[in-house]
Structures are given as C-alpha cells and as structure tokens.
Coordinates of C-alpha atoms in Angstrom, one line a residue:
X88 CA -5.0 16.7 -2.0
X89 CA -1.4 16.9 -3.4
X90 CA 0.1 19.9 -2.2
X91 CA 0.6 21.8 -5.3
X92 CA 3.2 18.8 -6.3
X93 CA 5.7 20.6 -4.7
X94 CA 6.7 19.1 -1.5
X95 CA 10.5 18.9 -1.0
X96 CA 12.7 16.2 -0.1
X97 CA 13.2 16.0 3.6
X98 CA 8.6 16.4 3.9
X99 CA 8.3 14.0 1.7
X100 CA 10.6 11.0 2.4
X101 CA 9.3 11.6 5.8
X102 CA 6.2 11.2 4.7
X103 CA 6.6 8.1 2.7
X104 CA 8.3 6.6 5.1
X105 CA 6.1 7.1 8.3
X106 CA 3.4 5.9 6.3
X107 CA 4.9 2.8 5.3
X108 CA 5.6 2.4 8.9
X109 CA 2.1 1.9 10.0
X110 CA 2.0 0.4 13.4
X111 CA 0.6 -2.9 11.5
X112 CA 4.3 -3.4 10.4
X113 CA 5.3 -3.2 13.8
X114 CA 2.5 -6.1 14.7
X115 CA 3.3 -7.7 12.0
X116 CA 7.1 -8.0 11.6
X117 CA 7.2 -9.0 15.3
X118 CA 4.1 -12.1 14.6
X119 CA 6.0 -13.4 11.7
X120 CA 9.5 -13.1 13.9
X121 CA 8.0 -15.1 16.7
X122 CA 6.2 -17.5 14.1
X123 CA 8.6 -18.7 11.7
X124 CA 11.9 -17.6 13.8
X125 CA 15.3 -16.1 12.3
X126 CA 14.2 -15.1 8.9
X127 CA 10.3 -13.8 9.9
X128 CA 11.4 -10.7 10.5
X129 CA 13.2 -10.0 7.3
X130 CA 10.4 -11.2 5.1
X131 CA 8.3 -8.5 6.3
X132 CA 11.0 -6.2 6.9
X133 CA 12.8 -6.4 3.2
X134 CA 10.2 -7.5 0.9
X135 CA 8.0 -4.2 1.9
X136 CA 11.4 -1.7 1.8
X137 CA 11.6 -3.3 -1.5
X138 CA 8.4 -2.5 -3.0
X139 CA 9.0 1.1 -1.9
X140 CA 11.9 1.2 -4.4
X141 CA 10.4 -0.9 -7.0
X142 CA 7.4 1.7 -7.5
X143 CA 9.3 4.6 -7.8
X144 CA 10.9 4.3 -12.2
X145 CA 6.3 3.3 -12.7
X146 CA 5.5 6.7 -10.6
X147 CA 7.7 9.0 -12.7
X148 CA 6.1 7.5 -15.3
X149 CA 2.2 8.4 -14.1
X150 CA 4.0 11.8 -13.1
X151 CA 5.2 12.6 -16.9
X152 CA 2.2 11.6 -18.3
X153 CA -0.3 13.5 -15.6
X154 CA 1.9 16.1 -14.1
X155 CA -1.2 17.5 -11.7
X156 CA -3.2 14.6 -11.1
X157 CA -4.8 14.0 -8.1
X158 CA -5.5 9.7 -7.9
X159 CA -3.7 7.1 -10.0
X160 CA -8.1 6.4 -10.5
X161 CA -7.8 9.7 -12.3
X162 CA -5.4 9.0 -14.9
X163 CA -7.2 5.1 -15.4
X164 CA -10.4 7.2 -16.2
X165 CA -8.9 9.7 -18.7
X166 CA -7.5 6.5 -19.8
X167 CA -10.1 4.2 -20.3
X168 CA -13.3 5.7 -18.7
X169 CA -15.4 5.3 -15.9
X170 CA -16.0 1.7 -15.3
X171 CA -11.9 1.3 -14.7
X172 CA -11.5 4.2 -12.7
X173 CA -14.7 3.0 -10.1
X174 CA -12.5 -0.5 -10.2
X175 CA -9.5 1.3 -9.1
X176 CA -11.4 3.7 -6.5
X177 CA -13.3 0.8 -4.9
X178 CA -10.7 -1.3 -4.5
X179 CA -9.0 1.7 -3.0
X180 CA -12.0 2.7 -0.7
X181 CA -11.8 -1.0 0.5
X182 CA -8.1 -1.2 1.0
X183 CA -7.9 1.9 2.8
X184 CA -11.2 1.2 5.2
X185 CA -9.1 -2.3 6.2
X186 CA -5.9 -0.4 6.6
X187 CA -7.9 2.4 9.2
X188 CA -9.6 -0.9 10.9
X189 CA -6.1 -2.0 11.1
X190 CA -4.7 0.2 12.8
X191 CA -7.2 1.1 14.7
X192 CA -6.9 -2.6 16.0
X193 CA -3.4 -2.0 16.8
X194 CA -3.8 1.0 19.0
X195 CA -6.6 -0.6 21.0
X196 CA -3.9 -3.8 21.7
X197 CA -1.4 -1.9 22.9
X198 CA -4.1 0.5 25.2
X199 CA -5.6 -3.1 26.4
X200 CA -2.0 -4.1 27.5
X201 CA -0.5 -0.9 29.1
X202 CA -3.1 0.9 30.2
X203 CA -6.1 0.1 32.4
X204 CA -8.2 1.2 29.6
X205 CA -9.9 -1.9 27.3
X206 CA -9.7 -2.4 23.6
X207 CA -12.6 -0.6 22.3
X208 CA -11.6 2.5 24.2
X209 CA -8.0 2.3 22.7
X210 CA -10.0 2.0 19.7
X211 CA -11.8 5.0 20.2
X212 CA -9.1 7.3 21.7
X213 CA -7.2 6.4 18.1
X214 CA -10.0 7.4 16.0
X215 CA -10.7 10.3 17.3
X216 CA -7.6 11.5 18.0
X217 CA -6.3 11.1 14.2
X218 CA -9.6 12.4 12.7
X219 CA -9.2 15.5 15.2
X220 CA -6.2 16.9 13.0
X221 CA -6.6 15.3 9.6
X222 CA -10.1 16.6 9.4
X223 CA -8.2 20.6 9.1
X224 CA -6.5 20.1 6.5
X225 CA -5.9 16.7 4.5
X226 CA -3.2 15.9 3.6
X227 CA -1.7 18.8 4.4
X228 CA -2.1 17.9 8.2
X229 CA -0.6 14.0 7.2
X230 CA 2.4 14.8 5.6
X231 CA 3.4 17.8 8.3
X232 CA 2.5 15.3 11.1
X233 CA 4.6 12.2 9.5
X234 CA 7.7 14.0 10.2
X235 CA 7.4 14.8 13.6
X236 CA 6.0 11.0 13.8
X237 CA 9.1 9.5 12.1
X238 CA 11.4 11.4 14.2
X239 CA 9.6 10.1 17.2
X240 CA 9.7 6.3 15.9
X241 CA 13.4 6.7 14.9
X242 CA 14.6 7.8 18.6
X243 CA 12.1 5.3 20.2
X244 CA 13.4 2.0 18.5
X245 CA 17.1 3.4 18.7
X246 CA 16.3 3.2 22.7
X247 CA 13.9 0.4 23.1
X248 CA 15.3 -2.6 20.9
X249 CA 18.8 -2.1 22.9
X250 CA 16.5 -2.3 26.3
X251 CA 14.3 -5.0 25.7
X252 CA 17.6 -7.3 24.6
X253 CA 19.5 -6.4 27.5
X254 CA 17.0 -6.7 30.0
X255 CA 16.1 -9.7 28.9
X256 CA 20.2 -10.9 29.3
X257 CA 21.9 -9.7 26.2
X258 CA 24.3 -12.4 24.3
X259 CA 24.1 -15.0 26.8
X260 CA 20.5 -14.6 26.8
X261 CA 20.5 -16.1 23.3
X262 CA 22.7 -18.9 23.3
X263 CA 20.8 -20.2 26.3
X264 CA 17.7 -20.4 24.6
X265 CA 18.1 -21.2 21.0
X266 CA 17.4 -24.2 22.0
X267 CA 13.7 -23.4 21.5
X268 CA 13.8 -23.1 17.7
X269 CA 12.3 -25.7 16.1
X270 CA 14.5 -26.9 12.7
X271 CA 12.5 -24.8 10.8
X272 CA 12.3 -21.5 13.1
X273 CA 16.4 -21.9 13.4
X274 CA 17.0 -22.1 9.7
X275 CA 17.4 -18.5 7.9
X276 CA 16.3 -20.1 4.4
X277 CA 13.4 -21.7 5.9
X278 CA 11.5 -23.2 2.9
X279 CA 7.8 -22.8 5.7
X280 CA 8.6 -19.3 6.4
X281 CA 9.3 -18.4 2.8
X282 CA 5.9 -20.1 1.4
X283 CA 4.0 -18.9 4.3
X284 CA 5.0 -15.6 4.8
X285 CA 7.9 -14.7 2.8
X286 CA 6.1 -14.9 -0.7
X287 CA 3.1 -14.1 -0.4
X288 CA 3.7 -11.2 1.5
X289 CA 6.2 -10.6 -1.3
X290 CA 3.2 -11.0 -3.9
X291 CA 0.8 -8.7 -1.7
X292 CA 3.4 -5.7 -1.2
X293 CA 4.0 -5.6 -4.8
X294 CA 0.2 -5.2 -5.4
X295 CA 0.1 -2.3 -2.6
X296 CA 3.1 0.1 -3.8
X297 CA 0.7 0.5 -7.3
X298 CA -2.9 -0.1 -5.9
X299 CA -2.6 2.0 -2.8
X300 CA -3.9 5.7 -2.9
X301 CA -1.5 6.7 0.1
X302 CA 1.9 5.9 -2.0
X303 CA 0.3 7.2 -5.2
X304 CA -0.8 10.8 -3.1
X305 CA 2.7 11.2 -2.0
X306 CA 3.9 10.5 -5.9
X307 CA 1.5 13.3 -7.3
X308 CA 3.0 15.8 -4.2
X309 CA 6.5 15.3 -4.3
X310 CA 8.4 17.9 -6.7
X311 CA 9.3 15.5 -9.9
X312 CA 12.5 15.6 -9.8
X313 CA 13.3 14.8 -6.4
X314 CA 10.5 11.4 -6.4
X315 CA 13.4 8.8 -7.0
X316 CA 15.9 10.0 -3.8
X317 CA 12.6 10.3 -1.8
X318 CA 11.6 6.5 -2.6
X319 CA 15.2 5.3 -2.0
X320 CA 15.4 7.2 1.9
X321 CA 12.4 5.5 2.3
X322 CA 13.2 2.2 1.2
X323 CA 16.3 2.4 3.9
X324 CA 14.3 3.8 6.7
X325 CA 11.7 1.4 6.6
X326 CA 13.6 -1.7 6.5
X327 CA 15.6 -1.0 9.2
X328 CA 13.0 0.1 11.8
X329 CA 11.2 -3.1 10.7
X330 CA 13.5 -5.8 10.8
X331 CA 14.9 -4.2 14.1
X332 CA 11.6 -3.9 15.9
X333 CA 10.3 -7.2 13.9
X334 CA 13.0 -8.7 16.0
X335 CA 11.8 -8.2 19.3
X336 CA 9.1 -11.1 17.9
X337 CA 12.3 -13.4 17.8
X338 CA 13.2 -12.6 21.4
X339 CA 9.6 -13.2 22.5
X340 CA 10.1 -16.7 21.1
X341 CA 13.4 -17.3 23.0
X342 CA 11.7 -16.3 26.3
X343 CA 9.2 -18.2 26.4
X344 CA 6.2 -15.3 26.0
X345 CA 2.7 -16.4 25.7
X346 CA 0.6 -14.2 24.0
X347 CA -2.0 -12.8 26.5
X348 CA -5.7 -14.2 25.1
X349 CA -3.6 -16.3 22.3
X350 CA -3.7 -12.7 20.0
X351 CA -0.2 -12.5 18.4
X352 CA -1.2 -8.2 18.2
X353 CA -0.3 -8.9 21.6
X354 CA 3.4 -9.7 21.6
X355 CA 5.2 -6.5 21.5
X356 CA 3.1 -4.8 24.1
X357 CA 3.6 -7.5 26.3
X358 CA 7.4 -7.3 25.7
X359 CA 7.3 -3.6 26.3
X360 CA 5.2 -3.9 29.6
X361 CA 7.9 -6.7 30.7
X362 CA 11.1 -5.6 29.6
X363 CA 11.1 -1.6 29.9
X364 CA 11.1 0.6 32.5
X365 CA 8.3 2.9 32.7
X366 CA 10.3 6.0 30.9
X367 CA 11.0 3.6 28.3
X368 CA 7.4 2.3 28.0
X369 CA 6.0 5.9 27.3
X370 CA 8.7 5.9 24.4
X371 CA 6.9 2.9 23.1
X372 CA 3.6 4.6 23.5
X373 CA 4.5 7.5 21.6
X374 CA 6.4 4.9 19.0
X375 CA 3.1 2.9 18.3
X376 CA 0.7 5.7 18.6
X377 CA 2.8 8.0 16.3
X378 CA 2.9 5.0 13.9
X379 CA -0.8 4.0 13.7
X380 CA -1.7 8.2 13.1
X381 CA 0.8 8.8 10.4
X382 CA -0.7 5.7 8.6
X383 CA -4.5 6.1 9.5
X384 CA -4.3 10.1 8.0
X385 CA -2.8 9.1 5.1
X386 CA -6.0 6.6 4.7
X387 CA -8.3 9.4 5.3
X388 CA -6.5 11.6 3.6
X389 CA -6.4 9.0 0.4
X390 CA -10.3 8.1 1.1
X391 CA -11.4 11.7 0.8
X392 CA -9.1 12.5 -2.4
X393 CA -11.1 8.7 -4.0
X394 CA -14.1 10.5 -3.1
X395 CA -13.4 14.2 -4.1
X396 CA -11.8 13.6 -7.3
X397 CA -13.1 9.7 -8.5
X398 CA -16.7 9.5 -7.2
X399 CA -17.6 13.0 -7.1
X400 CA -15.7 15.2 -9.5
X401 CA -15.4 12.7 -12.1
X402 CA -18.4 10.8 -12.2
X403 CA -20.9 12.8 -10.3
X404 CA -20.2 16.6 -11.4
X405 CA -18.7 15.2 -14.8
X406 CA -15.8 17.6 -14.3
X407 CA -17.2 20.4 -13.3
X408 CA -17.3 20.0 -9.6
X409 CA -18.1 22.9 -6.9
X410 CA -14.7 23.2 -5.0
X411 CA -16.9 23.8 -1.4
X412 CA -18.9 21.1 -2.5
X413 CA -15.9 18.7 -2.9
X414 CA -14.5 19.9 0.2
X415 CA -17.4 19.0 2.2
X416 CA -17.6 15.5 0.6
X417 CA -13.9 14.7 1.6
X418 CA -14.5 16.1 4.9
X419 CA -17.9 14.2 5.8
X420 CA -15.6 11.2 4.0
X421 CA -13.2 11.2 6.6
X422 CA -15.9 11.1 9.5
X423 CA -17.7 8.2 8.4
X424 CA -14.4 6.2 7.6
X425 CA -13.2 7.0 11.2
X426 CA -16.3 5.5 11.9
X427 CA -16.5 2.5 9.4
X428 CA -12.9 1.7 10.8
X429 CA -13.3 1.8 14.6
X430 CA -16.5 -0.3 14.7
X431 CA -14.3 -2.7 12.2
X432 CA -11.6 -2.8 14.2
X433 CA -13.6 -3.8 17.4
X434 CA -13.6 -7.4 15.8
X435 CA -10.1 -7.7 16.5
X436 CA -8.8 -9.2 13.8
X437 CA -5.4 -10.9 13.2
X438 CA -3.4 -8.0 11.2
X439 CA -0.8 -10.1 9.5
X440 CA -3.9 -11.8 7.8
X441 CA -5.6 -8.9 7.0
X442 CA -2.6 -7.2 5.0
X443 CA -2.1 -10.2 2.8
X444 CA -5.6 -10.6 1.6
X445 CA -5.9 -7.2 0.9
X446 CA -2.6 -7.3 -0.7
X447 CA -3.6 -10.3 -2.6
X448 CA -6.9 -8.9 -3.7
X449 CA -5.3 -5.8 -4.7
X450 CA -2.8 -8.5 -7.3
X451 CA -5.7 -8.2 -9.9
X452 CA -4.9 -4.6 -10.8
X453 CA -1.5 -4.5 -11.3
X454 CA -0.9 -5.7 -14.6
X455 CA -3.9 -4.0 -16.4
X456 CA -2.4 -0.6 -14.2
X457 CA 0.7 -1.0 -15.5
X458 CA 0.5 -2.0 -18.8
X459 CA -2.2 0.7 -19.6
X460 CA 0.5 3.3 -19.1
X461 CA 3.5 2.4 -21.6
X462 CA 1.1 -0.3 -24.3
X463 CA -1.4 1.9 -26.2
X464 CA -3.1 -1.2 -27.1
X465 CA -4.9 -2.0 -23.5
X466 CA -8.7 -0.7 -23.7
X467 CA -11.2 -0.5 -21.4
X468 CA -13.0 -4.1 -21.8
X469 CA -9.5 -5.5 -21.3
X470 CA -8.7 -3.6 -17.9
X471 CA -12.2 -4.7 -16.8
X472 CA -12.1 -7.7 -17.7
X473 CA -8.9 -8.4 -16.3
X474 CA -9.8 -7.4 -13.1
X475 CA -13.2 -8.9 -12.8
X476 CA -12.3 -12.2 -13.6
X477 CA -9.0 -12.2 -11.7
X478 CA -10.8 -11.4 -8.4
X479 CA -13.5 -14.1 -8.8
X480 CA -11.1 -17.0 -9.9
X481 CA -8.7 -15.2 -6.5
X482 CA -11.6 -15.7 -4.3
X483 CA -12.8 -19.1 -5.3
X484 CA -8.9 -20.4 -5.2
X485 CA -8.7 -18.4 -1.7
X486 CA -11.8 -19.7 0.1
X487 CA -11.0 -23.1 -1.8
X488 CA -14.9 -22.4 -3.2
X489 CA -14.1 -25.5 -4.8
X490 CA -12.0 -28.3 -4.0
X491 CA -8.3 -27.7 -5.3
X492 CA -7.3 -31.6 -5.7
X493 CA -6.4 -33.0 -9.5
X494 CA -7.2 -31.2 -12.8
X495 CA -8.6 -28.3 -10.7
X496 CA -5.2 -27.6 -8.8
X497 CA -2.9 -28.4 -12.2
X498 CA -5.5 -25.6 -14.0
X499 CA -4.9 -23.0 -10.8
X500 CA -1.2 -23.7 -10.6
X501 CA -0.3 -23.6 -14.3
X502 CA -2.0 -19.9 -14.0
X503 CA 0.1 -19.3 -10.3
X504 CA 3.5 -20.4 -12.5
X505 CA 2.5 -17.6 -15.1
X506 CA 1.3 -15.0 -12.1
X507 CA 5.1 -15.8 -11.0
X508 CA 6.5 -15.0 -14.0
X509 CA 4.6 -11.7 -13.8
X510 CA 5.7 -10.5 -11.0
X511 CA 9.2 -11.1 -11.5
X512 CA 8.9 -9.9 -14.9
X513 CA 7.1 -6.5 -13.5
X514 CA 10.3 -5.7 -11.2
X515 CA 12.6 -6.5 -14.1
X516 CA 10.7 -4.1 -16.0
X517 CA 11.1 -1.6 -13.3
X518 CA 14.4 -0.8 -13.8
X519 CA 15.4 -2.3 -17.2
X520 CA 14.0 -2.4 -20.6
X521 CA 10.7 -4.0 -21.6
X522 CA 12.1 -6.7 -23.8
X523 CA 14.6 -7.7 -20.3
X524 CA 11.4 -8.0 -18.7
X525 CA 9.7 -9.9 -20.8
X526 CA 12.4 -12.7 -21.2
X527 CA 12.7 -12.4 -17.5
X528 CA 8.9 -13.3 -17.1
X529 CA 8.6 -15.7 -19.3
X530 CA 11.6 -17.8 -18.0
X531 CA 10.6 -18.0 -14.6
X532 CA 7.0 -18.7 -15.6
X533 CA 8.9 -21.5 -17.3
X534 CA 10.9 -22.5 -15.0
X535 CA 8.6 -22.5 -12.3
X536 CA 5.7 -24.6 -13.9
X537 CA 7.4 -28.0 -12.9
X538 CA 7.8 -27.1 -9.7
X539 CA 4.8 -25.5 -9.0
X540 CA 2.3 -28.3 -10.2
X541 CA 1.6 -30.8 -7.6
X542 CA 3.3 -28.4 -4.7
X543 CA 1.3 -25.6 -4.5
X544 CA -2.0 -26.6 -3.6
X545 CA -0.4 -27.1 -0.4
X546 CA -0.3 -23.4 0.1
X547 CA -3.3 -21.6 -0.5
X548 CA -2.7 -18.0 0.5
X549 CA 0.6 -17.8 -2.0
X550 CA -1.7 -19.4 -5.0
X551 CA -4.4 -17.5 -4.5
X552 CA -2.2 -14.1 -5.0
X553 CA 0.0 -15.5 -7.8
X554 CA -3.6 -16.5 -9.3
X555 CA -4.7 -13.0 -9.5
X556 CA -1.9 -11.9 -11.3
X557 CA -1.6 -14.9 -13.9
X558 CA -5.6 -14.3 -14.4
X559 CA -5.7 -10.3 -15.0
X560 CA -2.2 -10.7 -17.3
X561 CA -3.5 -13.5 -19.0
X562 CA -7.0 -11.6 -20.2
X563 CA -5.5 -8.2 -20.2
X564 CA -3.3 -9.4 -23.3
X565 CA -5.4 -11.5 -24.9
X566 CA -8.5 -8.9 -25.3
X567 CA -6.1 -6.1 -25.9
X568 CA -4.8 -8.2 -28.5
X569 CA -7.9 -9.2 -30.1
X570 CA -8.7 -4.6 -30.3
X571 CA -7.4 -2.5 -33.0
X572 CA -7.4 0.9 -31.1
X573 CA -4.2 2.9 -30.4
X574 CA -4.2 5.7 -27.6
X575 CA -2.4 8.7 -27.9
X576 CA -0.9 9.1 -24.4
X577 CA -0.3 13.0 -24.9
X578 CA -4.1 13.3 -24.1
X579 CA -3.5 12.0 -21.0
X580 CA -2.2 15.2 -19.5
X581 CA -4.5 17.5 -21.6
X582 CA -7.8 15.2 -19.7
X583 CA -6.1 14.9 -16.6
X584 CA -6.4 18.9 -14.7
X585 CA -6.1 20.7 -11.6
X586 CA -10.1 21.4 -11.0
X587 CA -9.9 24.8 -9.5
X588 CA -7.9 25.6 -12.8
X589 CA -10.6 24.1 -15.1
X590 CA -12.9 25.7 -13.0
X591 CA -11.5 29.1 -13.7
X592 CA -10.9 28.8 -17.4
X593 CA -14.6 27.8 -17.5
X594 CA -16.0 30.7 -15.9
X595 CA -13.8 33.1 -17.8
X596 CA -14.7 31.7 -21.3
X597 CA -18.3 32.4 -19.8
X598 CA -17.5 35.8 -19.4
X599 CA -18.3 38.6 -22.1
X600 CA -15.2 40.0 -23.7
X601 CA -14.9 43.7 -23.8
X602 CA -14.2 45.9 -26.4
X603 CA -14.3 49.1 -24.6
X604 CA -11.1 51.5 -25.1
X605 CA -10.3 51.9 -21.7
X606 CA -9.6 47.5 -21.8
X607 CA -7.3 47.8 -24.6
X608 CA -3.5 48.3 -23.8
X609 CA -0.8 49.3 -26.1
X610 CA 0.8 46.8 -27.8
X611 CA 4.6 45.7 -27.1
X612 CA 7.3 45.8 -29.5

C-alpha cells in the first residue's frame, strides 16, 4: 500500500505527476480552452499545478505525526474514531469510483474517434487493460508504471502540440482567425471564464490535493525528507503539459472544429485525427492511453488501500486483520471498481462537470481535515458534524433544491463570502504562520461579502463549492469551541501502525517465554 515509505525522488515525482495527469486533464484543459478562449486553458492548467504545491507543508505534517500510515482515513480514526474515518473513506470510495468512470470515459472517446472500434469497447479495452497489471501488485505496479507513462506523455506533447499548430498554418494561422473570439473568449482576464471555470475549479482542486487517497498514498510512500522537491517537480511538470495540450482546445476554436455528436471529450481526438500524420497519431494514442492508466491504477490502487486498511482492518477486524485476508479484499476491490467504473463510464458523461462536483463535494472535508491535525480542540461531533451539514446545505444550493432568489441567496452568499475567506486563508496557512492565515481569511471573507451578495446567485456551481467550505468551517469551530477536550497528538503515531508489525508483536506476546539455559545468552559489558 505505501511502499515501505521509502520511494525515492525521481519514482516518486513521476508518480505524482502522471497521476495528476490523468487523461481527464487533457479533456478537460482542451474543453475549457475551446469554451472560454485565451485564459481556459490556464485555469485548469495553473490552478491544479498549484494545489500540488499547496498540499505538500499539510502532508509533512500527517507524515510527522503518522510516519507509517497507510490512508489519511487512518489517521482521522486514531483521531477521532470511526464515524470520521467512514466519512473520509466514503467520500474517497466515491471520488475515486467517478475518477475510474472518468477516465474510463476518456479512453472510449478517443477509441470512438481513431479507431473503428465504438465507445464501450474503448471502454472495455481500458478496464481491462489497467486492472490486468494493477491487480499484481498495487501500488507497487502504479507507481513503476507512472514513470514509463510520464516519459511517454512528456515526448508525445513535445512532438504533437508543434504538429497540430503547424499543420494547421502556424502564426499566420492565428491572426487570420482571431476574429472568431467572442469579447469574452479574447480577453485573458475574462471575468465569464474566471466565475465559470477558473474559480470553481480553483475551489474543487483545493478540496482534491487533501480529500484524495491517490495524492495522500504517494505522501505516506515517499521517503520524508525528499516529499517537498517531489511536490514542487510535480507542480512544474503538470502545468506545463496542461496548459500546452489545453491549448490545442484554443486552436480547435480558431478553426472552426465542431465537436463530432456535440461531446466536447471529443475535441482533441478530432484534432489529432485531422492534424497529425498517422506516426504522430499513435504518439497521441500512447499519450492518452498512458495518461488514463497511470491515473485509473492509482484509483484502484487508493480504493483497495480504503478498503484494506479503513473498512476492513479498522472497523471490521478492529486491528487485528489477517494480512491474506486483507489482500484478497483489496484485490476482489479492484475487480469490482473496474467494473463499477466501466458500466459508469458507458453514460458518457461530460468530464469537466464531473471533476468539479466531485471536487466541490469533496470542499466539506477540508477544514475539519485540516484543522484536526494542528487544533487539539476539534472532536469527533465537530468533524461530523461539519461534514454532514456542509454536504446537505452543498447539495440543496447545487441542485437549487430550493429557489436561491432574496433572503435565501443573501443567507447562501454571506456563507460563500466566509467559504472564500477559507480557502484563501487555508493556502496562507500553507506556507506561513497560523495567525497570517487567519488575518488573511478573515479579510477576504470581509472584503468579499459586498461583493458577493446580490452577484453570486448568478453562479451556482462557484456558490455551491464556496458553501461547503463556509458550512463545515463555520460548525467545525463553533462545536469545537463549545468541547473542553484536549488531544495529545503524540498518540497519534503510537495508534497509527504498520499491521504486519502489530501483527507480529501480537503473536510474539502470545508466545510462552522460555527459561530454559540453553535460551539464555551471556550478558554484554
């Protein structure tokens, strides 16, 4: 499950960053590029490099206080017990299930446009495939994969972003057709693609870097000391493979492209299939598929560690699980997510709204995660709480359950200013001290509440997301607040264990101690 947490640097920001690079983000980055023009690309491109940076100072912090565990669930239960940890594993379990149906969805795209194959046996061919070699050795198998998948990616966009553009006419190829930008779609501060995409894709990546069991994996298996230079290659590599290939959505706009069945998963297949000759199109193949696998085995990967350690060797054996047993669970785990995913992912489902949801949904833990790990005050009824009533004031703002119009939408955005301030407060608190961050949050809560009231009903996606994380701060603090208990965070890595080392102590305290002469050795001076 975590490698011993001793994987070096080069395996490791490999790793990270081939899973971060999940052919999604390719979909993705291109879709907001031919949606909202100039700047699409770099609000998916930069605001998800950036949450790879920005989780790195709160994962030496899990690391230092559970140096071998094996989920970030883990830790939450020695914390606070089980009812947290199951929040944090099902919410995991669900994020990850979307993420395989994802990219599932993405490989069957590209198989329906460049092969004569259809989308459900692209589908197929993906799930297999990836189960095939994951199901050897875990996460083993995904991290010694991702860096012969990165490598792969890294050659194919060096070779297929130049082609595309210069097939398609190079320099004066643009000026002839910028003409086709609408005001908005020309502007690079456009204030449509930064409510629409850029911030509350923003909100949603801030929510994955500390929700999602595939970053936390790679923080519990990286050697300690080498987790903040991993994190940072990472953070480079990712941003420019997606802004660069998120660009290709631009030039799809410029020409004119028509997405084949109106599905925006479509563009850059269709711009590959158009623009590239047919060396350069098995390039892309190998791109997309190598993308999609080092993302959908780290999913598998993260779904059988949830189940191994959070469902069955917490909860079910009560920490004292039967290693072959546990094995077998993350195993059959992997099969029937494979499953779960591809039948998912034969909906064919827009991606780009897919990601933010979960993302969104995901909003509600991050405060109560966070906070749990440096304020000794948070207890169990407040991380529960938190949570719970995040996600049900999230969903009814989200599906507009209710309509958002008058006192309604002042009450939801007057929350949304303070999930603002959160957020910005949270990256402040990153990288400088707590009292920075606090100042920091509460001035753009501030700040923002005149803004925001009146203006953001408008934009239901974005207030739904800062909703979560003004609800679950909100609670957190105020139940914590009204406790008296303390924790003592140096139990933390007395609770939190490799199993097969508990499992051996256990078995040799059960063990009668011998006496006998020929047992004893001579004592040393």
């Amino acid at each position: 499950m975590v490698s011993n947490n001793a994987v070096g640097f080069g395996i490791s920001a490999a790793s990270m960053t081939a899973t971060w690079i999940w052919a999604a983000s390719f979909y993705a980055s291109a879709t907001s590029g031919f949606q909202y023009g100039l700047s699409g690309p770099i609000h998916y491109g930069f605001w998800g490099a950036l949450m790879i940076l920005f989780i790195y100072p709160f994962g030496r912090r899990f690391r230092e206080l559970a140096p071998k565990a094996h989920t970030l669930a883990e830790i939450v239960h020695a914390r606070h017990g089980s009812s947290s940890q199951l929040i944090l594993a099902v919410s995991n379990l669900l994020g990850s299930g979307i993420s395989l149906m994802v990219n599932f969805t993405a490989a069957g795209a590209l198989v329906a446009v460049l092969t004569p194959l259809s989308f459900i046996q692209g589908v197929l061919i993906a799930g297999l495939g990836v189960l095939s070699y994951t199901l050897w050795s875990g996460f083993r198998a995904s991290i010694l994969t991702d860096f012969a998948q990165l490598v792969a990616m890294i050659l194919a966009a060096v070779i297929i972003i130049p082609l595309i553009f210069l097939n398609l006419g190079g320099t004066p190829f643009l000026a002839e057709n910028l003409d086709r930008l609408s005001a908005e779609q020309a502007n690079f501060f456009s204030t449509e693609a930064i409510l629409n995409q850029g911030a509350p894709y923003f909100v949603a990546v801030l929510a994955y870097a500390i929700g999602n069991q595939t970053i936390a994996q790679r923080l519990f298996a990286v050697r300690e000391d080498l987790i903040k230079p991993t994190f940072v290659t990472a953070t480079i590599g990712y941003g420019g493979i997606v802004i660069g290939l998120g660009m290709l959505g631009l030039l799809a706009l410029l020409s004119g492209l028509q997405p084949m069945d109106g599905d925006m998963n479509n563009i850059i297949p269709q711009m590959a299939s158009g623009y590239l000759p047919p060396f350069a199109i098995g390039l892309f193949f190998i791109m997309v598929i190598g993308s999609l696998s080092s993302t959908a085995d780290s999913d598998l990967s993260a779904l059988s560690a949830i189940m191994m350690t959070d469902i069955y060797g917490k909860n079910i054996a009560r920490g004292n699980p039967n290693p072959k047993t546990m094995l077998m669970l993350g195993r059959l785990t992997m099969v029937v997510a494979t499953m779960v995913g591809v039948i998912f992912a034969s909906l064919n489902l827009d991606i780009l709204v897919m990601l933010v949801f979960v993302g969104a949904l995901w909003g509600a833990i991050v405060f109560p995660v966070i906070a749990s790990f440096y304020w000794d005050r948070v207890t169990n009824s407040a991380f529960t709480g938190a949570v719970v009533s995040a996600l049900v004031l999230f969903t009814i703002v989200r599906f507009e359950l209710v309509p958002i119009e008058s006192a309604t939408a002042i009450f939801f955005e007057g929350i949304a200013s303070i999930g603002a301030g959160v957020v910005i407060g949270l990256m402040a608190f990153a990288f400088f001290s707590r009292r920075v961050a606090v100042v920091v949050g509460i001035a753009t809560a501030v700040i923002l509440i005149p803004f925001c009231v009146g203006f953001l009903r408008d934009y239901v996606v974005l207030l739904s997301s800062l909703t979560a994380y003004g609800v679950s701060t909100i609670v957190c603090v105020a139940v914590s607040l009204l406790g008296k208990e303390r924790f003592d965070f140096a139990q933390l890595a007395e609770r939190v264990t490799s199993f097969q080392q508990d499992r051996t102590r256990r078995s040799q305290a059960a063990q009668p101690v011998s006496f006998a002469k020929r047992d004893m050795a001579p004592a040393k001076v």
